[in-house]
Coordinates of C-alpha atoms in Angstrom, one line a residue:
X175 CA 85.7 115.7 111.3
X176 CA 86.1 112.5 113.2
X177 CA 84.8 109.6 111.2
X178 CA 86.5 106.6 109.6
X179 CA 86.1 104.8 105.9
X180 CA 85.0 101.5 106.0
X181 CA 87.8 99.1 104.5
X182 CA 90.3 101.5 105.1
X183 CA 93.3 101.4 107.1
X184 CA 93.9 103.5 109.9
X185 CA 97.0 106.0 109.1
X186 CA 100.3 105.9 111.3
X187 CA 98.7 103.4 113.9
X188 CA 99.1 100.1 114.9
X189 CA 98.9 97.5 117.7
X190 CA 101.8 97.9 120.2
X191 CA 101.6 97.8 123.9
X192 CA 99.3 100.1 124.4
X193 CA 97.1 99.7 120.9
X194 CA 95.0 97.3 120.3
X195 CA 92.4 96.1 117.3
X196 CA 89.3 93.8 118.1
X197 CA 86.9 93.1 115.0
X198 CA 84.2 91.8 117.8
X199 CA 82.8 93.4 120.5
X200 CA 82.2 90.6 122.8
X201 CA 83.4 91.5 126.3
X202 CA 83.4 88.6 127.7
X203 CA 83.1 85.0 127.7
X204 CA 79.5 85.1 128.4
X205 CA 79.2 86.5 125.1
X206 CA 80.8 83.8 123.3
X207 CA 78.3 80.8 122.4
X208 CA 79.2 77.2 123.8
X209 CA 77.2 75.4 121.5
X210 CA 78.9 72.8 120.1
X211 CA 76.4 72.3 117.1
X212 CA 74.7 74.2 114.8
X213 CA 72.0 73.0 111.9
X214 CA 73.1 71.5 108.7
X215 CA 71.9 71.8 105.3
X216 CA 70.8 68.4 105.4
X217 CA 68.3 69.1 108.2
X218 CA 70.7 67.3 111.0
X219 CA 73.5 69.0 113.0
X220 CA 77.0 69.4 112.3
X221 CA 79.9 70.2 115.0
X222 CA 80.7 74.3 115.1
X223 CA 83.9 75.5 114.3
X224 CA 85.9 76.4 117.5
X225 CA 86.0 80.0 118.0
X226 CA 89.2 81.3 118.0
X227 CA 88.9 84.9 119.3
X228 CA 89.7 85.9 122.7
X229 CA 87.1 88.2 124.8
X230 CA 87.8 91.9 125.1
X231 CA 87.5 91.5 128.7
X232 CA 91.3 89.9 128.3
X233 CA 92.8 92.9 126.4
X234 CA 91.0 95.5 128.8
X235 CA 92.6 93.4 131.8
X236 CA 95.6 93.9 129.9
X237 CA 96.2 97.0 129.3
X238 CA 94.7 98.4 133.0
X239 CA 97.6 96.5 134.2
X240 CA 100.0 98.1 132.8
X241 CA 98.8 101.3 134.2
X242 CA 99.7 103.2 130.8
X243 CA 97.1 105.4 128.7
X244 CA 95.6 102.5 126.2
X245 CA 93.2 102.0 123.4
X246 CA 91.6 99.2 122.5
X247 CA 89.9 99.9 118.7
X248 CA 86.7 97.9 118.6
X249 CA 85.5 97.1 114.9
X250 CA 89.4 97.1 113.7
X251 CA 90.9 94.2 112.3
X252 CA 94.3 92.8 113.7
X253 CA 95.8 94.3 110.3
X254 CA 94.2 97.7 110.9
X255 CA 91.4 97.5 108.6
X256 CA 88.1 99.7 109.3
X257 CA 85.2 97.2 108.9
X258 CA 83.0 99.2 112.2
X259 CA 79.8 97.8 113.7
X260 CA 76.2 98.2 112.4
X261 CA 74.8 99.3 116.3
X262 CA 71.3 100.8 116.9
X263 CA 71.3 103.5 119.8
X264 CA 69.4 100.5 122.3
X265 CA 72.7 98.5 120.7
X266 CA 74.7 100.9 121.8
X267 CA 73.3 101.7 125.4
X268 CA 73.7 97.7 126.2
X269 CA 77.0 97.9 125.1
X270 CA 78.0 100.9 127.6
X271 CA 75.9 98.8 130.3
X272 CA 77.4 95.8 129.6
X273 CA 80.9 97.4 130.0
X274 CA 80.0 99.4 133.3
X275 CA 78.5 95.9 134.5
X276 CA 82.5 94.4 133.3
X277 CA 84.3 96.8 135.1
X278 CA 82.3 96.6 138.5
X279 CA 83.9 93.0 138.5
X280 CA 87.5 94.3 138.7
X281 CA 88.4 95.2 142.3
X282 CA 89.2 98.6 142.5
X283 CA 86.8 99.5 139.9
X284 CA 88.7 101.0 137.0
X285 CA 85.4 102.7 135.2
X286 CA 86.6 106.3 136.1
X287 CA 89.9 105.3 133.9
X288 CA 87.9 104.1 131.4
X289 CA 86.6 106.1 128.2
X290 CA 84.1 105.3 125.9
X291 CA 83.7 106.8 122.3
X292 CA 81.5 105.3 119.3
X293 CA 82.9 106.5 115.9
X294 CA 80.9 106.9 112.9
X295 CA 82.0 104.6 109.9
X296 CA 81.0 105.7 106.9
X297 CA 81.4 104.2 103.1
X298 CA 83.8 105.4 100.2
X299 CA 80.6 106.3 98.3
X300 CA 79.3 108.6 101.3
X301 CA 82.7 110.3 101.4
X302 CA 82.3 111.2 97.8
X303 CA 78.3 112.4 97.8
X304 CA 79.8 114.8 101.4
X305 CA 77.5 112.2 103.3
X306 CA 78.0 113.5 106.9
X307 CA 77.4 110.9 110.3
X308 CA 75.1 112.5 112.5
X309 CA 75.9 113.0 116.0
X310 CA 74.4 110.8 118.3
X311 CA 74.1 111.6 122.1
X312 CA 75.2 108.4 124.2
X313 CA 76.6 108.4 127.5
X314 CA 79.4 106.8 126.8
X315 CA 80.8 110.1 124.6
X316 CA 81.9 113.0 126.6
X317 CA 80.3 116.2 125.8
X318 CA 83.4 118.0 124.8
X319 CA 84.3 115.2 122.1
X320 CA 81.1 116.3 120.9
X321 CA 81.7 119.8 120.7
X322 CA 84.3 119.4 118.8
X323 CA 83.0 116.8 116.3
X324 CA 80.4 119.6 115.8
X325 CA 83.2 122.4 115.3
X326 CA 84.5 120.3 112.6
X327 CA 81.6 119.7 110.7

């Protein structure tokens, strides 16, 4: 069964040349809010913190360059932590847009190189009860990676 445990860490894997973990899954930039203020308790404004994360867009540049097989783990923490991403299918479909609509901006387009799977993350507690994730169909998960989550259900 493919599936991870929330708050777990991942077994026998960490971030090397070709491994990398993102908590965030902003792409690029864009995503990333310029606003310098946000509201205060006091009913005024206060200055934002500075974001300190770098868009994924940087680490899929990355790792096309090098030309070797690469995965970037989305809702991972840089010390290999499971936290995952609360996504609605429509969440999910934007996602997989929004990344096609990334890659068409690399010249040559890199999208056939490119896979996409979504993961289910389930809690200790749903381990426990024998809580399955259901399968989901999305675009961006081939078929046969289907298949075979079903063969191991």
């Amino acid at each position: 069964m493919y599936y991870y445990v929330r708050h777990s860490l991942l077994d026998g894997i960490e971030e090397d040349l070709k491994t990398e973990f993102k908590a965030h899954r902003d792409l690029s930039n864009v995503d990333l809010s310029d606003c310098r203020y946000v509201p205060a308790a006091n009913g005024g404004f206060t200055n934002k913190l500075p974001r300190r994360r770098k868009a994924i867009s940087d680490s899929i540049c990355g790792m096309l360059n090098t030309g070797l097989k690469s995965t970037l783990y989305l809702g991972i923490t840089d010390e290999g932590q499971v936290e995952g991403f609360a996504m609605t299918l429509y969440q999910r479909e934007h996602f997989l847009l929004s990344l096609q609509d990334l890659l068409e901006r690399y010249s040559p387009c890199p999208s056939k190189r490119v896979e996409t799977r979504f993961i289910p993350v389930i809690d200790e507690d749903e381990k426990q009860r024998g809580v399955l994730p259901e399968l989901v169909h999305l675009p961006g998960v081939p078929k046969s990676f289907r298949q075979d989550i079903a063969k191991n259900r």
